[in-house]
CSV table of C-alpha atoms and ligand atoms in Angstrom, one decimal:
chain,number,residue,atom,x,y,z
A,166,UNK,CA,16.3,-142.9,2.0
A,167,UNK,CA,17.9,-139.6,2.9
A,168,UNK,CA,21.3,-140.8,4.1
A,169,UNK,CA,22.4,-137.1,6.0
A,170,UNK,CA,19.9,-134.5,5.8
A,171,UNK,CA,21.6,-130.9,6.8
A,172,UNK,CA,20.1,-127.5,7.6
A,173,UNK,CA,21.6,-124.6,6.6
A,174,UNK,CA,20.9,-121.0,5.6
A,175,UNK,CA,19.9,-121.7,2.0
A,176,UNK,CA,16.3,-120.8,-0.3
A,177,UNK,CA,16.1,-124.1,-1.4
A,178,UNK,CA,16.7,-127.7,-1.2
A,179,UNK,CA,20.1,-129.5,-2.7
A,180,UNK,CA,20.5,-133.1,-3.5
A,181,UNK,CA,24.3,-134.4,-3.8
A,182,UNK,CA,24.7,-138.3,-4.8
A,183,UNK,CA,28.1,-139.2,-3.3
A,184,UNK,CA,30.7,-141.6,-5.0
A,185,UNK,CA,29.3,-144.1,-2.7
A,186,UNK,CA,25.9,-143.6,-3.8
A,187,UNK,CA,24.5,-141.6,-0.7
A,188,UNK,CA,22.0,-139.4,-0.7
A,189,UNK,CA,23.2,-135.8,1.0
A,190,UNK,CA,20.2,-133.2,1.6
A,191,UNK,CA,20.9,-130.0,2.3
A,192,UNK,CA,17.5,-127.8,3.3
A,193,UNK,CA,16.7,-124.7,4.6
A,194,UNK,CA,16.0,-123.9,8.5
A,195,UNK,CA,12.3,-123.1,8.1
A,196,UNK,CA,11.3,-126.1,5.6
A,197,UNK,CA,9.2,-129.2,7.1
A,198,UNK,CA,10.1,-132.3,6.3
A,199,UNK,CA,6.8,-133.1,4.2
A,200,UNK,CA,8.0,-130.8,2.3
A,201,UNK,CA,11.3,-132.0,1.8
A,202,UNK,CA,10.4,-135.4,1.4
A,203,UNK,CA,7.6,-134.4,-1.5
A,204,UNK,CA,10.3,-132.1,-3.1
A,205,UNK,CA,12.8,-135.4,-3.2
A,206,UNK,CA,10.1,-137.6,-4.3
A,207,UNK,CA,9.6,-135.6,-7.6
A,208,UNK,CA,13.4,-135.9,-8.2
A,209,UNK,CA,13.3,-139.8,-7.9
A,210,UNK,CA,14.3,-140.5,-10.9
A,211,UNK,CA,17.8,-138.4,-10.9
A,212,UNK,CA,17.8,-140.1,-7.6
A,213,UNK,CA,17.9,-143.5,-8.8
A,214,UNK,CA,20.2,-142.7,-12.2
A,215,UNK,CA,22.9,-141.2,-10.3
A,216,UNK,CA,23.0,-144.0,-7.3
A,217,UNK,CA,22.5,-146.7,-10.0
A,218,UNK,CA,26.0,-144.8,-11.8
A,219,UNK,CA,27.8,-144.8,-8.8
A,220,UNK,CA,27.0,-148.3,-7.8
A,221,UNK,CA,27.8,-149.8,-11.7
A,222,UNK,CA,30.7,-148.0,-12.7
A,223,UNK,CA,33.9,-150.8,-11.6
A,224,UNK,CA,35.3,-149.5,-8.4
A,225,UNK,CA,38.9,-148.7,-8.1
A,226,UNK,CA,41.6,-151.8,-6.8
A,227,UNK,CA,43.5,-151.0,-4.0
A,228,UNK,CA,47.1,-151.4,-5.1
A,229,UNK,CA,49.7,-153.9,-4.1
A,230,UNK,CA,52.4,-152.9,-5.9
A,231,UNK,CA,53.3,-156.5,-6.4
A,232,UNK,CA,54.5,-158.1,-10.1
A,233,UNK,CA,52.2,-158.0,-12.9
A,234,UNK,CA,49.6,-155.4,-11.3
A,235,UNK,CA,48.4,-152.9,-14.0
A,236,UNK,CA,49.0,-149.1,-14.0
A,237,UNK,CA,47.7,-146.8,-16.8
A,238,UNK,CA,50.0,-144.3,-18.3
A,239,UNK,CA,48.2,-142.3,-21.4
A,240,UNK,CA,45.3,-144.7,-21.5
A,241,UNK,CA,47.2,-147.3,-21.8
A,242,UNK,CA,48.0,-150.4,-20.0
A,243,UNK,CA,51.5,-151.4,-18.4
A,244,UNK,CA,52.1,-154.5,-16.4
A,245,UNK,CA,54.4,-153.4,-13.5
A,246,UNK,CA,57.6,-155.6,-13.2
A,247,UNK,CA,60.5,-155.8,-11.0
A,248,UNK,CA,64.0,-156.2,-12.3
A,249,UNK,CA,67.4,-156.3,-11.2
A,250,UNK,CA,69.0,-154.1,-13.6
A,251,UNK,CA,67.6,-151.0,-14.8
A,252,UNK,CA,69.4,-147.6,-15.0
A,253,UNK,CA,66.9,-145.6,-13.2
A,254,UNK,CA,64.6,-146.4,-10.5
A,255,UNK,CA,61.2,-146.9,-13.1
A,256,UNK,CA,62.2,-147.2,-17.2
A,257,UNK,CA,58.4,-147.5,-19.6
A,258,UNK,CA,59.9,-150.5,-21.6
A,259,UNK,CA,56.5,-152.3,-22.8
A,260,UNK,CA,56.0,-152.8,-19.2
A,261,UNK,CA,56.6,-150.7,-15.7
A,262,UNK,CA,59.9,-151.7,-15.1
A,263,UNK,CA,60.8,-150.7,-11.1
A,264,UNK,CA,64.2,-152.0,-9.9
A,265,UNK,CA,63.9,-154.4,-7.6
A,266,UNK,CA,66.3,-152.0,-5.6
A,267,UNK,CA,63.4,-149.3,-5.6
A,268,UNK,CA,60.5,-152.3,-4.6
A,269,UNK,CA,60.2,-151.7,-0.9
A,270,UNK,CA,59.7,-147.7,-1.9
A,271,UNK,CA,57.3,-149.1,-5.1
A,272,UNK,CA,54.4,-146.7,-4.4
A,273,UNK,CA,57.0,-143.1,-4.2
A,274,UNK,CA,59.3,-144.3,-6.8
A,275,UNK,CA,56.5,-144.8,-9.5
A,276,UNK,CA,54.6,-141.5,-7.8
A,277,UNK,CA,57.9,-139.7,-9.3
A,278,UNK,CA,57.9,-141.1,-12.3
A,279,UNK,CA,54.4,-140.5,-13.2
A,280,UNK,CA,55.1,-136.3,-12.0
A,281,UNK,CA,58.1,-136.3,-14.3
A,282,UNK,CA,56.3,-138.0,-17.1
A,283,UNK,CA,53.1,-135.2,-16.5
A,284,UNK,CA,55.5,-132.8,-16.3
A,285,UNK,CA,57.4,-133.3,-19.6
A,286,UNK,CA,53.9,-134.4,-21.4
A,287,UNK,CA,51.7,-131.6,-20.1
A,288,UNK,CA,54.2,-128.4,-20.5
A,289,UNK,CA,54.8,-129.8,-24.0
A,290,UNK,CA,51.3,-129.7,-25.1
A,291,UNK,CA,50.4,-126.6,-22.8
A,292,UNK,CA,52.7,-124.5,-25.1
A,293,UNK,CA,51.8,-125.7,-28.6
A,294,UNK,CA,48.0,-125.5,-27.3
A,295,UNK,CA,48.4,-122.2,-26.4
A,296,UNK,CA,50.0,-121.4,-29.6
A,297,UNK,CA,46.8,-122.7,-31.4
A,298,UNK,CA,44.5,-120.6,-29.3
A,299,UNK,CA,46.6,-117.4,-29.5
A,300,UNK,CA,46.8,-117.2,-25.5
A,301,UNK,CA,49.7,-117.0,-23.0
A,302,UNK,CA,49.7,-118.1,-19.4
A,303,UNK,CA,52.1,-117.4,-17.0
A,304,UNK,CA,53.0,-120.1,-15.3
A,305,UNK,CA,52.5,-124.3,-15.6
A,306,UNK,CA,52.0,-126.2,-12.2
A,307,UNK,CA,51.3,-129.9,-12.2
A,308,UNK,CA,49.9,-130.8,-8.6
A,309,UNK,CA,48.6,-133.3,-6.2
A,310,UNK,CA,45.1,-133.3,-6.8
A,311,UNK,CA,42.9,-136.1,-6.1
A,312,UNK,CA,39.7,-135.3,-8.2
A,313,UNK,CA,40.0,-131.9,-9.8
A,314,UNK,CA,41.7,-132.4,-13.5
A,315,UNK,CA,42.9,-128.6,-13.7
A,316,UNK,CA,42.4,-125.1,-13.1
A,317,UNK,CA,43.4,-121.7,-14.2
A,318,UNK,CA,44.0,-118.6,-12.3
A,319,UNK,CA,43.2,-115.2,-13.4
A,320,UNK,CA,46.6,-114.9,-13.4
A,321,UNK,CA,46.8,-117.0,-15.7
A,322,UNK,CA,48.8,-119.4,-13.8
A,323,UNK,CA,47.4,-123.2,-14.9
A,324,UNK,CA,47.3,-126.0,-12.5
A,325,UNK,CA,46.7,-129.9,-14.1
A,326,UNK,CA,47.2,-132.6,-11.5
A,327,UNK,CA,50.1,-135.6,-12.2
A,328,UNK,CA,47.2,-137.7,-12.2
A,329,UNK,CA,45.7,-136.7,-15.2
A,330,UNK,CA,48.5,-138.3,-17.1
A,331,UNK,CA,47.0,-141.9,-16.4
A,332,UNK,CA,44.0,-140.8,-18.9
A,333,UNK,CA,44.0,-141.7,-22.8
A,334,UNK,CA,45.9,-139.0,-24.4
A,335,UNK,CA,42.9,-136.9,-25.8
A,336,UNK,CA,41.1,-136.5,-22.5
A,337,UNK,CA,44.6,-134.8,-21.3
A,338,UNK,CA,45.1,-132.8,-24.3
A,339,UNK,CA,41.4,-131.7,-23.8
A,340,UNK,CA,41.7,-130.4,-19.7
A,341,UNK,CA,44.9,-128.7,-20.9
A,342,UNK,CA,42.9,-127.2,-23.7
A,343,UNK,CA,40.0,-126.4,-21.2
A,344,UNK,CA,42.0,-124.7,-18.9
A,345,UNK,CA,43.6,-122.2,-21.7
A,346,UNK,CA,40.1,-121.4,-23.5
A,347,UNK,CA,39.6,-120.0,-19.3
A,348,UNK,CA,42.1,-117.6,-20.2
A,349,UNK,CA,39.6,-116.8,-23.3
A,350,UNK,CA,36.6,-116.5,-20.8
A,351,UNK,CA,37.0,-117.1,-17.0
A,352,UNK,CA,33.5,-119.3,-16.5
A,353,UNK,CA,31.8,-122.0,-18.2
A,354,UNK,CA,29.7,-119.6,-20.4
A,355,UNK,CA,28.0,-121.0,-23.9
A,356,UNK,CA,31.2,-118.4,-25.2
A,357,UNK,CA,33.6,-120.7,-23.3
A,358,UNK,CA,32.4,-123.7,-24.3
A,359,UNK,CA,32.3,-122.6,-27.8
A,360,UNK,CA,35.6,-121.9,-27.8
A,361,UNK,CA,36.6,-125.7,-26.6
A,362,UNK,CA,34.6,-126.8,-29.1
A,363,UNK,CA,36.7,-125.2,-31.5
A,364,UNK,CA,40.0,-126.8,-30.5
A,365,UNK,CA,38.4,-129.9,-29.2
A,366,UNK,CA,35.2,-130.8,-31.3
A,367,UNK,CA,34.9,-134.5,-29.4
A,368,UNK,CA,35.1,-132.3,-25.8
A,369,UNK,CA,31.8,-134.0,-24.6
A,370,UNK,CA,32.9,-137.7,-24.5
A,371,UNK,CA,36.1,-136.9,-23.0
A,372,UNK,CA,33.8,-135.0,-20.1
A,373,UNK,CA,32.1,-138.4,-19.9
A,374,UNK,CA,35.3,-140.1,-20.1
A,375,UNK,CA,36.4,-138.3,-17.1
A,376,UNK,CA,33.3,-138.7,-15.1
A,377,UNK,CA,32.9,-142.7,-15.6
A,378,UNK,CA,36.7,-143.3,-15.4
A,379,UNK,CA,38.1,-140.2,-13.4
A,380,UNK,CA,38.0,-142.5,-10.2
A,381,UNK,CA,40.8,-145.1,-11.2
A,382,UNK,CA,43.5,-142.4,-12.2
A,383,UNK,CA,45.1,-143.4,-8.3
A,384,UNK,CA,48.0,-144.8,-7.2
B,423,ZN,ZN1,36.6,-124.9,-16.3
């Protein structure tokens, strides 16, 4: 049932559920494993809920990049098509127009697009958000992160990945308001989240959004 058990210098036992619904154990040196295995029994039925989330939630499609294949862009659905004439490489028209001149290079040219598109979306809303909140940050990256949304810096230099920008609209607008109430309190105090709450009352299903759907923001 344990899928890796490790030993390390630690007090007590941990219990990770991977995407692929493994069970990872991390125990102390000194603990047996009866002990172990009683203290996992008694957390069966986290157990089972997280494996049986992992296992139901729609797995992402590995991408062809072939006519007609759908890719999200603020929540919403775009069919990608290749034409011969477009004045850029990828034009949003209704659909995800690539030039058929950019097809062998699908994959980097639509990569682009979607940094330009974060870009231009997430600065815009980073300033009048921070307007709202009476805070000022230094600087606005947008990176190549695979799985965390955003972060913040003391410094207050924010960091929100280009693929956040596949997500509805409010779930962005939320991380980017997330990440500025850190420049309000640097944890994830009752204070902090209070202060999310009060730009973003609906903050909770957008968490959830994130943690059923986070998975098939790829390219
Ligand atoms: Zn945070």
């Amino acid at each position: 049932m344990i899928d890796q058990l490790i030993r390390c210098k630690r007090r007590s036992i941990g219990l990770t559920i991977t995407r692929d619904a493994k069970l990872i154990v991390r125990a102390p040196i000194w603990m047996s494993d009866y002990e172990i295995n009683r203290l996992i029994a008694q957390k069966q039925s986290w157990i089972t809920r997280k494996k049986q989330f992992f296992l139901k939630r729609p797995a992402a499609q590995k991408r062809q990049f072939t006519d007609g294949e759908v890719f999200l862009f603020l929540g919403e659905k775009y069919s990608l098509r290749f034409v011969d004439d477009l004045p850029r490489a990828v034009v949003l028209d209704g659909e995800l127009k690539v030039s058929s001149l950019a097809a062998k290079n699908a994959k980097d040219h639509i990569k682009i697009w979607y940094q330009n598109q974060a870009f231009e979306y997430v600065s815009q809303k980073t300033k009048e958000f921070a307007e709202v909140l009476k805070v000022s940050y230094k600087s606005l990256r947008i990176n190549d992160a695979k799985t965390r949304w955003g972060s913040c810096g003391s410094s207050g230099n924010l960091n929100i990945t280009w693929r956040l920008i596949m997500a509805p609209q409010r779930v962005v607008d939320y991380v980017i308001i997330h990440e500025l109430c850190h420049l309000k309190q640097m944890n994830h105090s009752a204070k902090f989240w209070l202060e999310v709450a009060s730009a973003c009352p609906d903050f909770k299903k957008d968490e959830q959004w994130l943690k059923e759907n986070g998975h098939l923001l790829t390219l």
